[in-house]
Amino acid sequence: MAKLQPVRGTKDIWGEDALRFNHVVDVFRSVAERYSFEPISTPIFEFTEVFSRTLGEASDVVSKEMYCFEDRGGEGLTLRPEYTAGIARSYMSEGMQQFGMKKFYAYGPMFRYERPQKGRYRQFHQLDAEILGAPEPAADIEIIALAHQVLKELGMVENTVLHLNSLGDQESRQAYRDALVEYFTGHKDKLSEDSLARLEKNPLRILDSKDEGDRALLPDAPKLSYYLNETSQAFFDAVKQGLDAMDITYIHDENLVRGLDYYCHTAFEFITTDLGSQGTVIGGGRYDGLMEQMGGPQTAGIGWAGGIERLAMLLKEAPKPPRPVVFVPMGDAATNKAMQLLNMLRSNGVVADMGFRGNMKKRMKRAADANARFVAILGDNELLKGVVSLKDMDSGDQQEVSFADLLARVQA
RNA sequence: GCGGGUGUAGCUCAGUUGGUUAGAGCGCCAGAUUGUGAUUCUGGAUGUCGCCGGUUCAAAUCCGGUCACUCGCCCCA
């Protein structure tokens, strides 16, 4: 262990970061529940095959970013690098086919061995939403609408742009892939080193290369939309019409492709320019072939994941913690009475607190630092009269309030 | 995995061509003010100058390595 440092790419979340983090999760839960998504939580580790079979052996995530380990029983396990595969596995393990469609929301930590950067960590956290067992474009529309609403309630739709594309079904995608490989193979000499590797592994990715030489080849490259067969085109049209009807704006980004093998048809990302090269804040798409690849029956699915740390950073300001009523007791008898009153207020839903040490001046200062709404001063004088001296910290006014009236007074 | 930048007190940072006890502001603690959060004043604490090694009479300063963060690439949320 090197010093008292957190492991590379991990971080402690506390103070303002924690308030931001919780706010993102709270908003997400609230919106997801209104959309009638139900909660799910799956294990943080799975058998390695759950990820390796579905994400694609050649994908970067599987080939070099997973935290794999063998447990004491010799099982090959992996810390989840994403949520979808685990939820899909759960759908089949639990026999949820009997319910037909399921709408789930979840959140939690993910693990990827990558080079850390701002907005990119080795342990990071995602919001996740999935609709399983629904092949209809209405599911695509709903899942995107959910993401849009979350961003809206977080106050950041203005800072993000929805990029939308269709990868088509298996047939369309294969036809396009072949055309693309043929085109780029004819221009091998002009391709960047990275893109030469992509040509073998994942030719679609050449489309979003940032290399200038690569980009120069794009205008004449075959267009994905041209290769969509009739069903794929009709599906995509239905999705676009649904979004239009909901006034959700998007740009059709023909170069948007996704790195994981299981995607088909709809692919989308909400992108911001405020986070440098980690601009994707929510990304997702349809994965009708995933559960089959895992060894289950053919089952449609669509979902997205959002990076909680990234969303938290985009939050314009940190949410404020609630303002407490703070007790300042003088002496042991007063302290005991104060604890009783504290308990009474807290039981009635009032945020209340009491410092443990210091003279009155110190306690007043701490109360002010804690952004107290009221300070309840309780000394021998007050104790005899059955009152607290309640100080309004905004106006500075102070008056005696009987123990019986305290609750009503601070709730007003 | 590749290329660039940075690392000095809790925080933001200064630190001259290497030179002797390493500084400021903010914050923190104590007191002026033994029942009151501002301001002011007075006093105080805190650094293995990221870490290890090298050069030198002498290193926060120069060199090498290493760790962490950061920007771009890759990839992705």
GROMACS .gro file of C-alpha atoms (C1' of nucleotides) in nm:
model
  489
    1MET     CA    1   0.000   0.000   0.000
    2ALA     CA    2   0.143   0.331  -0.106
    3LYS     CA    3   0.083   0.602   0.153
    4LEU     CA    4  -0.267   0.702   0.252
    5GLN     CA    5  -0.375   0.759  -0.103
    6PRO     CA    6  -0.686   0.619  -0.263
    7VAL     CA    7  -0.608   0.370  -0.538
    8ARG     CA    8  -0.538   0.531  -0.875
    9GLY     CA    9  -0.855   0.626  -1.052
   10THR     CA   10  -1.071   0.601  -0.738
   11LYS     CA   11  -1.185   0.887  -0.522
   12ASP     CA   12  -1.360   0.970  -0.201
   13ILE     CA   13  -1.691   1.139  -0.250
   14TRP     CA   14  -1.781   1.376   0.032
   15GLY     CA   15  -1.875   1.733   0.107
   16GLU     CA   16  -2.006   1.920  -0.196
   17ASP     CA   17  -1.928   1.627  -0.426
   18ALA     CA   18  -2.149   1.401  -0.220
   19LEU     CA   19  -2.435   1.652  -0.221
   20ARG     CA   20  -2.412   1.675  -0.599
   21PHE     CA   21  -2.390   1.299  -0.635
   22ASN     CA   22  -2.696   1.239  -0.418
   23HIS     CA   23  -2.892   1.505  -0.600
   24VAL     CA   24  -2.828   1.334  -0.936
   25VAL     CA   25  -2.941   1.001  -0.794
   26ASP     CA   26  -3.247   1.155  -0.623
   27VAL     CA   27  -3.364   1.322  -0.943
   28PHE     CA   28  -3.307   1.006  -1.142
   29ARG     CA   29  -3.506   0.793  -0.898
   30SER     CA   30  -3.787   1.043  -0.888
   31VAL     CA   31  -3.815   1.064  -1.268
   32ALA     CA   32  -3.776   0.688  -1.321
   33GLU     CA   33  -4.054   0.616  -1.074
   34ARG     CA   34  -4.285   0.858  -1.252
   35TYR     CA   35  -4.211   0.671  -1.574
   36SER     CA   36  -4.313   0.350  -1.396
   37PHE     CA   37  -3.969   0.196  -1.403
   38GLU     CA   38  -3.904  -0.041  -1.115
   39PRO     CA   39  -3.588  -0.065  -0.912
   40ILE     CA   40  -3.337  -0.345  -0.949
   41SER     CA   41  -2.993  -0.407  -0.810
   42THR     CA   42  -2.765  -0.677  -0.939
   43PRO     CA   43  -2.432  -0.799  -0.801
   44ILE     CA   44  -2.122  -0.594  -0.844
   45PHE     CA   45  -1.941  -0.897  -0.987
   46GLU     CA   46  -2.051  -1.166  -1.229
   47PHE     CA   47  -1.899  -1.464  -1.401
   48THR     CA   48  -1.655  -1.320  -1.652
   49GLU     CA   49  -1.845  -1.468  -1.947
   50VAL     CA   50  -2.147  -1.250  -1.872
   51PHE     CA   51  -1.943  -0.957  -1.998
   52SER     CA   52  -1.693  -1.114  -2.235
   53ARG     CA   53  -1.956  -1.292  -2.443
   54THR     CA   54  -2.187  -0.996  -2.477
   55LEU     CA   55  -1.963  -0.692  -2.505
   56GLY     CA   56  -1.742  -0.859  -2.767
   57GLU     CA   57  -1.402  -1.015  -2.709
   58ALA     CA   58  -1.242  -0.757  -2.936
   59SER     CA   59  -1.392  -0.457  -2.760
   60ASP     CA   60  -1.153  -0.244  -2.558
   61VAL     CA   61  -1.360  -0.291  -2.246
   62VAL     CA   62  -1.323  -0.668  -2.254
   63SER     CA   63  -0.975  -0.695  -2.399
   64LYS     CA   64  -0.796  -0.455  -2.167
   65GLU     CA   65  -1.018  -0.279  -1.917
   66MET     CA   66  -1.188  -0.539  -1.700
   67TYR     CA   67  -1.102  -0.614  -1.340
   68CYS     CA   68  -1.096  -0.992  -1.354
   69PHE     CA   69  -1.005  -1.219  -1.067
   70GLU     CA   70  -1.034  -1.575  -0.954
   71ASP     CA   71  -1.210  -1.634  -0.626
   72ARG     CA   72  -1.105  -1.891  -0.367
   73GLY     CA   73  -1.318  -2.151  -0.534
   74GLY     CA   74  -1.141  -2.098  -0.865
   75GLU     CA   75  -1.431  -1.921  -1.037
   76GLY     CA   76  -1.340  -1.658  -1.298
   77LEU     CA   77  -1.520  -1.342  -1.190
   78THR     CA   78  -1.522  -0.983  -1.309
   79LEU     CA   79  -1.612  -0.655  -1.144
   80ARG     CA   80  -1.889  -0.521  -1.363
   81PRO     CA   81  -1.771  -0.268  -1.624
   82GLU     CA   82  -2.129  -0.177  -1.718
   83TYR     CA   83  -2.481  -0.253  -1.601
   84THR     CA   84  -2.671  -0.387  -1.901
   85ALA     CA   85  -2.520  -0.734  -1.918
   86GLY     CA   86  -2.590  -0.797  -1.549
   87ILE     CA   87  -2.951  -0.687  -1.575
   88ALA     CA   88  -3.005  -0.895  -1.887
   89ARG     CA   89  -2.854  -1.194  -1.708
   90SER     CA   90  -3.087  -1.132  -1.418
   91TYR     CA   91  -3.390  -1.116  -1.649
   92MET     CA   92  -3.311  -1.467  -1.763
   93SER     CA   93  -3.189  -1.608  -1.431
   94GLU     CA   94  -3.509  -1.498  -1.260
   95GLY     CA   95  -3.732  -1.620  -1.539
   96MET     CA   96  -3.874  -1.278  -1.604
   97GLN     CA   97  -3.983  -1.379  -1.952
   98GLN     CA   98  -4.308  -1.473  -1.781
   99PHE     CA   99  -4.379  -1.102  -1.735
  100GLY     CA  100  -4.300  -1.010  -2.093
  101MET     CA  101  -4.184  -0.652  -2.074
  102LYS     CA  102  -3.990  -0.517  -1.776
  103LYS     CA  103  -3.876  -0.161  -1.716
  104PHE     CA  104  -3.589  -0.130  -1.473
  105TYR     CA  105  -3.381   0.147  -1.326
  106ALA     CA  106  -3.062   0.103  -1.129
  107TYR     CA  107  -2.749   0.282  -1.021
  108GLY     CA  108  -2.419   0.190  -0.867
  109PRO     CA  109  -2.044   0.155  -0.912
  110MET     CA  110  -1.873   0.023  -1.228
  111PHE     CA  111  -1.509  -0.067  -1.275
  112ARG     CA  112  -1.288  -0.012  -1.573
  113TYR     CA  113  -0.908  -0.022  -1.580
  114GLU     CA  114  -0.853   0.291  -1.790
  115ARG     CA  115  -0.617   0.582  -1.773
  116PRO     CA  116  -0.787   0.824  -1.535
  117GLN     CA  117  -0.885   1.171  -1.641
  118LYS     CA  118  -1.135   1.426  -1.527
  119GLY     CA  119  -1.474   1.261  -1.561
  120ARG     CA  120  -1.313   0.923  -1.614
  121TYR     CA  121  -1.236   0.702  -1.320
  122ARG     CA  122  -1.156   0.338  -1.256
  123GLN     CA  123  -1.438   0.311  -1.011
  124PHE     CA  124  -1.717   0.530  -1.136
  125HIS     CA  125  -2.092   0.534  -1.095
  126GLN     CA  126  -2.371   0.505  -1.342
  127LEU     CA  127  -2.740   0.561  -1.359
  128ASP     CA  128  -2.898   0.291  -1.571
  129ALA     CA  129  -3.237   0.237  -1.732
  130GLU     CA  130  -3.343  -0.067  -1.935
  131ILE     CA  131  -3.658  -0.188  -2.106
  132LEU     CA  132  -3.642  -0.561  -2.159
  133GLY     CA  133  -3.869  -0.769  -2.379
  134ALA     CA  134  -3.995  -0.479  -2.589
  135PRO     CA  135  -3.909  -0.484  -2.961
  136GLU     CA  136  -4.136  -0.187  -3.038
  137PRO     CA  137  -3.999   0.156  -3.129
  138ALA     CA  138  -4.220   0.299  -2.857
  139ALA     CA  139  -3.970   0.156  -2.609
  140ASP     CA  140  -3.689   0.347  -2.780
  141ILE     CA  141  -3.891   0.664  -2.758
  142GLU     CA  142  -3.974   0.612  -2.394
  143ILE     CA  143  -3.620   0.533  -2.287
  144ILE     CA  144  -3.488   0.843  -2.462
  145ALA     CA  145  -3.767   1.053  -2.317
  146LEU     CA  146  -3.670   0.929  -1.972
  147ALA     CA  147  -3.309   1.035  -2.025
  148HIS     CA  148  -3.422   1.369  -2.160
  149GLN     CA  149  -3.646   1.430  -1.861
  150VAL     CA  150  -3.367   1.345  -1.617
  151LEU     CA  151  -3.139   1.597  -1.786
  152LYS     CA  152  -3.418   1.851  -1.789
  153GLU     CA  153  -3.483   1.817  -1.417
  154LEU     CA  154  -3.111   1.837  -1.350
  155GLY     CA  155  -3.117   2.169  -1.534
  156MET     CA  156  -2.880   2.069  -1.811
  157VAL     CA  157  -3.076   2.002  -2.130
  158GLU     CA  158  -2.948   2.331  -2.268
  159ASN     CA  159  -2.590   2.214  -2.230
  160THR     CA  160  -2.636   1.880  -2.400
  161VAL     CA  161  -2.718   1.771  -2.752
  162LEU     CA  162  -2.889   1.446  -2.834
  163HIS     CA  163  -2.707   1.259  -3.109
  164LEU     CA  164  -2.918   0.991  -3.269
  165ASN     CA  165  -2.844   0.724  -3.523
  166SER     CA  166  -2.965   0.387  -3.639
  167LEU     CA  167  -2.728   0.098  -3.683
  168GLY     CA  168  -3.002  -0.104  -3.847
  169ASP     CA  169  -3.076  -0.468  -3.793
  170GLN     CA  170  -2.824  -0.749  -3.831
  171GLU     CA  171  -2.865  -0.763  -4.209
  172SER     CA  172  -2.833  -0.388  -4.266
  173ARG     CA  173  -2.540  -0.358  -4.035
  174GLN     CA  174  -2.352  -0.642  -4.201
  175ALA     CA  175  -2.414  -0.502  -4.548
  176TYR     CA  176  -2.293  -0.161  -4.442
  177ARG     CA  177  -1.992  -0.304  -4.267
  178ASP     CA  178  -1.888  -0.487  -4.580
  179ALA     CA  179  -1.926  -0.174  -4.791
  180LEU     CA  180  -1.727   0.027  -4.543
  181VAL     CA  181  -1.443  -0.224  -4.526
  182GLU     CA  182  -1.427  -0.231  -4.904
  183TYR     CA  183  -1.414   0.148  -4.925
  184PHE     CA  184  -1.147   0.197  -4.660
  185THR     CA  185  -0.940  -0.094  -4.782
  186GLY     CA  186  -0.913   0.097  -5.109
  187HIS     CA  187  -0.769   0.392  -4.914
  188LYS     CA  188  -0.547   0.202  -4.674
  189ASP     CA  189  -0.248   0.422  -4.748
  190LYS     CA  190  -0.433   0.730  -4.619
  191LEU     CA  191  -0.568   0.577  -4.298
  192SER     CA  192  -0.419   0.656  -3.959
  193GLU     CA  193  -0.253   0.381  -3.761
  194ASP     CA  194  -0.546   0.365  -3.521
  195SER     CA  195  -0.793   0.333  -3.803
  196LEU     CA  196  -0.597   0.055  -3.970
  197ALA     CA  197  -0.650  -0.142  -3.651
  198ARG     CA  198  -1.017  -0.044  -3.648
  199LEU     CA  199  -1.053  -0.172  -4.002
  200GLU     CA  200  -0.994  -0.520  -3.863
  201LYS     CA  201  -1.171  -0.493  -3.529
  202ASN     CA  202  -1.453  -0.246  -3.561
  203PRO     CA  203  -1.462  -0.061  -3.894
  204LEU     CA  204  -1.764   0.148  -3.795
  205ARG     CA  205  -1.547   0.329  -3.544
  206ILE     CA  206  -1.342   0.485  -3.822
  207LEU     CA  207  -1.643   0.709  -3.873
  208ASP     CA  208  -1.585   0.899  -3.550
  209SER     CA  209  -1.208   0.916  -3.575
  210LYS     CA  210  -1.057   1.253  -3.488
  211ASP     CA  211  -0.761   1.210  -3.721
  212GLU     CA  212  -0.767   1.469  -4.000
  213GLY     CA  213  -0.651   1.226  -4.265
  214ASP     CA  214  -0.929   0.985  -4.170
  215ARG     CA  215  -1.186   1.260  -4.166
  216ALA     CA  216  -1.095   1.365  -4.519
  217LEU     CA  217  -1.207   1.022  -4.638
  218LEU     CA  218  -1.547   1.042  -4.472
  219PRO     CA  219  -1.744   1.259  -4.716
  220ASP     CA  220  -1.705   0.997  -4.990
  221ALA     CA  221  -1.750   0.698  -4.761
  222PRO     CA  222  -2.068   0.494  -4.789
  223LYS     CA  223  -2.351   0.623  -4.572
  224LEU     CA  224  -2.508   0.402  -4.311
  225SER     CA  225  -2.855   0.537  -4.381
  226TYR     CA  226  -2.828   0.418  -4.741
  227TYR     CA  227  -2.779   0.060  -4.626
  228LEU     CA  228  -3.074   0.042  -4.389
  229ASN     CA  229  -3.321  -0.213  -4.521
  230GLU     CA  230  -3.690  -0.141  -4.525
  231THR     CA  231  -3.769  -0.268  -4.176
  232SER     CA  232  -3.473  -0.087  -4.026
  233GLN     CA  233  -3.566   0.236  -4.199
  234ALA     CA  234  -3.929   0.209  -4.088
  235PHE     CA  235  -3.816   0.143  -3.732
  236PHE     CA  236  -3.589   0.445  -3.732
  237ASP     CA  237  -3.862   0.666  -3.879
  238ALA     CA  238  -4.100   0.561  -3.606
  239VAL     CA  239  -3.848   0.652  -3.339
  240LYS     CA  240  -3.781   0.991  -3.494
  241GLN     CA  241  -4.151   1.066  -3.525
  242GLY     CA  242  -4.206   0.978  -3.163
  243LEU     CA  243  -3.930   1.212  -3.051
  244ASP     CA  244  -4.067   1.488  -3.272
  245ALA     CA  245  -4.408   1.441  -3.117
  246MET     CA  246  -4.255   1.490  -2.773
  247ASP     CA  247  -4.058   1.794  -2.883
  248ILE     CA  248  -3.731   1.627  -2.806
  249THR     CA  249  -3.473   1.773  -3.039
  250TYR     CA  250  -3.187   1.566  -3.175
  251ILE     CA  251  -2.940   1.562  -3.456
  252HIS     CA  252  -2.913   1.265  -3.683
  253ASP     CA  253  -2.545   1.181  -3.645
  254GLU     CA  254  -2.454   0.926  -3.910
  255ASN     CA  255  -2.114   0.883  -3.757
  256LEU     CA  256  -2.241   0.788  -3.413
  257VAL     CA  257  -2.153   0.425  -3.355
  258ARG     CA  258  -2.116   0.241  -3.031
  259GLY     CA  259  -1.821   0.037  -2.918
  260LEU     CA  260  -1.999  -0.260  -2.770
  261ASP     CA  261  -2.099  -0.543  -2.998
  262TYR     CA  262  -2.453  -0.589  -2.880
  263TYR     CA  263  -2.605  -0.273  -3.022
  264CYS     CA  264  -2.847  -0.263  -3.317
  265HIS     CA  265  -3.103  -0.018  -3.450
  266THR     CA  266  -3.122   0.286  -3.225
  267ALA     CA  267  -2.801   0.434  -3.087
  268PHE     CA  268  -2.792   0.764  -2.902
  269GLU     CA  269  -2.575   0.982  -2.685
  270PHE     CA  270  -2.638   1.302  -2.496
  271ILE     CA  271  -2.319   1.499  -2.541
  272THR     CA  272  -2.196   1.814  -2.371
  273THR     CA  273  -1.910   2.039  -2.469
  274ASP     CA  274  -1.845   2.134  -2.107
  275LEU     CA  275  -1.637   1.832  -2.008
  276GLY     CA  276  -1.353   1.822  -2.259
  277SER     CA  277  -1.309   1.488  -2.423
  278GLN     CA  278  -1.536   1.312  -2.174
  279GLY     CA  279  -1.842   1.476  -2.323
  280THR     CA  280  -2.080   1.183  -2.334
  281VAL     CA  281  -2.304   1.216  -2.036
  282ILE     CA  282  -2.565   0.956  -2.123
  283GLY     CA  283  -2.527   0.688  -2.388
  284GLY     CA  284  -2.730   0.390  -2.494
  285GLY     CA  285  -2.909   0.199  -2.758
  286ARG     CA  286  -3.098  -0.112  -2.858
  287TYR     CA  287  -2.954  -0.459  -2.803
  288ASP     CA  288  -3.197  -0.714  -2.941
  289GLY     CA  289  -2.929  -0.980  -2.982
  290LEU     CA  290  -2.770  -0.959  -2.641
  291MET     CA  291  -2.963  -1.220  -2.449
  292GLU     CA  292  -2.933  -1.469  -2.729
  293GLN     CA  293  -2.557  -1.422  -2.725
  294MET     CA  294  -2.565  -1.496  -2.355
  295GLY     CA  295  -2.733  -1.826  -2.427
  296GLY     CA  296  -3.094  -1.730  -2.360
  297PRO     CA  297  -3.397  -1.695  -2.583
  298GLN     CA  298  -3.407  -1.409  -2.831
  299THR     CA  299  -3.528  -1.112  -2.629
  300ALA     CA  300  -3.536  -0.747  -2.730
  301GLY     CA  301  -3.393  -0.477  -2.509
  302ILE     CA  302  -3.299  -0.113  -2.502
  303GLY     CA  303  -3.136   0.101  -2.239
  304TRP     CA  304  -2.890   0.366  -2.144
  305ALA     CA  305  -2.633   0.449  -1.883
  306GLY     CA  306  -2.535   0.789  -1.751
  307GLY     CA  307  -2.217   0.879  -1.567
  308ILE     CA  308  -2.309   1.013  -1.224
  309GLU     CA  309  -1.975   1.190  -1.172
  310ARG     CA  310  -2.007   1.360  -1.509
  311LEU     CA  311  -2.363   1.468  -1.442
  312ALA     CA  312  -2.265   1.587  -1.096
  313MET     CA  313  -1.989   1.801  -1.242
  314LEU     CA  314  -2.231   1.959  -1.489
  315LEU     CA  315  -2.472   2.059  -1.216
  316LYS     CA  316  -2.460   2.437  -1.214
  317GLU     CA  317  -2.451   2.464  -0.839
  318ALA     CA  318  -2.427   2.225  -0.551
  319PRO     CA  319  -2.756   2.156  -0.379
  320LYS     CA  320  -2.776   2.313  -0.034
  321PRO     CA  321  -2.822   2.091   0.268
  322PRO     CA  322  -3.132   2.175   0.476
  323ARG     CA  323  -3.093   2.440   0.743
  324PRO     CA  324  -3.104   2.297   1.096
  325VAL     CA  325  -3.234   2.421   1.426
  326VAL     CA  326  -2.928   2.415   1.650
  327PHE     CA  327  -2.942   2.385   2.029
  328VAL     CA  328  -2.696   2.566   2.248
  329PRO     CA  329  -2.738   2.434   2.602
  330MET     CA  330  -2.554   2.569   2.905
  331GLY     CA  331  -2.482   2.309   3.171
  332ASP     CA  332  -2.569   1.944   3.222
  333ALA     CA  333  -2.933   1.988   3.314
  334ALA     CA  334  -2.991   2.204   3.008
  335THR     CA  335  -2.806   1.955   2.790
  336ASN     CA  336  -3.036   1.676   2.898
  337LYS     CA  337  -3.344   1.885   2.833
  338ALA     CA  338  -3.202   1.992   2.497
  339MET     CA  339  -3.154   1.630   2.395
  340GLN     CA  340  -3.515   1.563   2.478
  341LEU     CA  341  -3.630   1.857   2.267
  342LEU     CA  342  -3.389   1.759   1.988
  343ASN     CA  343  -3.541   1.416   1.978
  344MET     CA  344  -3.891   1.562   1.972
  345LEU     CA  345  -3.810   1.792   1.677
  346ARG     CA  346  -3.630   1.522   1.482
  347SER     CA  347  -3.919   1.280   1.533
  348ASN     CA  348  -4.144   1.541   1.381
  349GLY     CA  349  -3.934   1.581   1.070
  350VAL     CA  350  -3.740   1.891   1.172
  351VAL     CA  351  -3.371   1.902   1.089
  352ALA     CA  352  -3.205   1.969   1.422
  353ASP     CA  353  -2.860   1.941   1.573
  354MET     CA  354  -2.655   2.019   1.878
  355GLY     CA  355  -2.284   2.081   1.918
  356PHE     CA  356  -2.094   1.882   2.176
  357ARG     CA  357  -1.837   2.125   2.299
  358GLY     CA  358  -1.720   2.478   2.343
  359ASN     CA  359  -1.840   2.789   2.520
  360MET     CA  360  -2.139   2.978   2.402
  361LYS     CA  361  -1.951   3.195   2.158
  362LYS     CA  362  -1.797   2.889   1.996
  363ARG     CA  363  -2.129   2.717   1.974
  364MET     CA  364  -2.297   3.016   1.820
  365LYS     CA  365  -2.024   3.036   1.563
  366ARG     CA  366  -2.050   2.669   1.478
  367ALA     CA  367  -2.426   2.704   1.448
  368ALA     CA  368  -2.379   2.993   1.208
  369ASP     CA  369  -2.122   2.795   1.009
  370ALA     CA  370  -2.375   2.512   0.983
  371ASN     CA  371  -2.615   2.764   0.830
  372ALA     CA  372  -2.862   2.725   1.116
  373ARG     CA  373  -3.206   2.873   1.062
  374PHE     CA  374  -3.267   2.903   1.437
  375VAL     CA  375  -3.054   2.864   1.746
  376ALA     CA  376  -3.231   2.745   2.058
  377ILE     CA  377  -3.044   2.868   2.365
  378LEU     CA  378  -3.116   2.682   2.684
  379GLY     CA  379  -2.961   2.784   3.018
  380ASP     CA  380  -3.069   2.781   3.381
  381ASN     CA  381  -3.294   3.084   3.332
  382GLU     CA  382  -3.481   2.924   3.045
  383LEU     CA  383  -3.499   2.588   3.221
  384LEU     CA  384  -3.677   2.747   3.520
  385LYS     CA  385  -3.930   2.918   3.293
  386GLY     CA  386  -3.982   2.617   3.066
  387VAL     CA  387  -3.872   2.805   2.756
  388VAL     CA  388  -3.584   2.828   2.510
  389SER     CA  389  -3.446   3.155   2.380
  390LEU     CA  390  -3.500   3.109   2.012
  391LYS     CA  391  -3.279   3.319   1.790
  392ASP     CA  392  -3.369   3.374   1.427
  393MET     CA  393  -3.030   3.365   1.258
  394ASP     CA  394  -3.140   3.567   0.957
  395SER     CA  395  -3.303   3.859   1.134
  396GLY     CA  396  -3.108   3.833   1.459
  397ASP     CA  397  -3.434   3.854   1.658
  398GLN     CA  398  -3.450   3.649   1.974
  399GLN     CA  399  -3.751   3.558   2.181
  400GLU     CA  400  -3.856   3.312   2.445
  401VAL     CA  401  -4.064   3.021   2.323
  402SER     CA  402  -4.219   2.763   2.554
  403PHE     CA  403  -4.117   2.400   2.512
  404ALA     CA  404  -4.473   2.324   2.402
  405ASP     CA  405  -4.471   2.587   2.129
  406LEU     CA  406  -4.125   2.511   1.995
  407LEU     CA  407  -4.225   2.264   1.726
  408ALA     CA  408  -4.495   2.486   1.579
  409ARG     CA  409  -4.267   2.788   1.598
  410VAL     CA  410  -3.977   2.635   1.401
  411GLN     CA  411  -4.207   2.475   1.147
  412ALA     CA  412  -4.370   2.805   1.064
  413G      C1'  413  -0.156   0.178  -2.392
  414C      C1'  414   0.072   0.675  -2.641
  415G      C1'  415   0.214   1.217  -2.608
  416G      C1'  416   0.221   1.705  -2.314
  417G      C1'  417   0.160   1.982  -1.830
  418U      C1'  418   0.162   2.005  -1.295
  419G      C1'  419   0.297   1.854  -0.768
  420U      C1'  420   0.551   2.392  -0.173
  421A      C1'  421   0.068   2.457   0.509
  422G      C1'  422  -0.633   2.233   0.538
  423C      C1'  423  -0.725   2.571   0.054
  424U      C1'  424  -0.527   2.925  -0.336
  425C      C1'  425  -0.051   3.029  -0.445
  426A      C1'  426   0.469   3.313  -0.406
  427G      C1'  427   0.968   3.149  -0.352
  428U      C1'  428   1.526   3.577  -0.738
  429U      C1'  429   2.135   3.321  -1.132
  430G      C1'  430   2.105   2.654  -0.657
  431G      C1'  431   2.298   2.988  -0.070
  432U      C1'  432   2.220   2.926   0.526
  433U      C1'  433   1.588   2.983   1.035
  434A      C1'  434   1.063   2.807   0.350
  435G      C1'  435   0.662   3.268   0.296
  436A      C1'  436   0.164   3.531   0.199
  437G      C1'  437  -0.365   3.540   0.188
  438C      C1'  438  -0.773   3.263   0.334
  439G      C1'  439  -0.904   2.896   0.688
  440C      C1'  440  -0.810   2.679   1.181
  441C      C1'  441  -0.705   2.734   1.738
  442A      C1'  442  -0.680   3.070   2.173
  443G      C1'  443  -0.766   3.549   2.391
  444A      C1'  444  -0.966   4.075   2.404
  445U      C1'  445  -1.556   3.969   2.517
  446U      C1'  446  -1.691   3.378   3.163
  447G      C1'  447  -2.498   3.398   2.797
  448U      C1'  448  -2.467   3.514   2.177
  449G      C1'  449  -2.288   3.406   1.496
  450A      C1'  450  -2.045   4.034   1.192
  451U      C1'  451  -1.614   4.348   1.206
  452U      C1'  452  -1.163   4.470   1.447
  453C      C1'  453  -0.730   4.373   1.741
  454U      C1'  454  -0.361   4.038   1.979
  455G      C1'  455  -0.128   3.578   2.003
  456G      C1'  456  -0.067   3.056   1.825
  457A      C1'  457  -0.031   2.581   1.557
  458U      C1'  458   0.050   2.324   1.095
  459G      C1'  459   0.509   2.165   0.586
  460U      C1'  460   0.959   1.486   0.573
  461C      C1'  461   0.877   2.161  -0.065
  462G      C1'  462   0.465   1.425  -0.364
  463C      C1'  463   0.829   1.002  -0.295
  464C      C1'  464   1.327   0.767  -0.396
  465G      C1'  465   1.799   0.839  -0.580
  466G      C1'  466   2.193   1.143  -0.819
  467U      C1'  467   2.504   1.604  -0.909
  468U      C1'  468   2.704   1.983  -0.554
  469C      C1'  469   3.060   2.268  -0.015
  470A      C1'  470   2.518   2.368  -0.052
  471A      C1'  471   1.890   2.138  -0.380
  472A      C1'  472   1.199   2.349  -0.303
  473U      C1'  473   1.530   2.516  -0.718
  474C      C1'  474   1.946   2.111  -1.159
  475C      C1'  475   1.927   1.564  -1.343
  476G      C1'  476   1.706   1.055  -1.338
  477G      C1'  477   1.334   0.737  -1.175
  478U      C1'  478   0.867   0.676  -0.945
  479C      C1'  479   0.367   0.794  -0.766
  480A      C1'  480  -0.060   1.102  -0.816
  481C      C1'  481  -0.346   1.458  -1.063
  482U      C1'  482  -0.440   1.704  -1.523
  483C      C1'  483  -0.490   1.805  -2.094
  484G      C1'  484  -0.505   1.558  -2.574
  485C      C1'  485  -0.517   1.060  -2.829
  486C      C1'  486  -0.740   0.580  -2.760
  487C      C1'  487  -1.189   0.423  -2.538
  488C      C1'  488  -1.624   0.534  -2.298
  489A      C1'  489  -2.053   0.710  -1.887
   0.00000   0.00000   0.00000
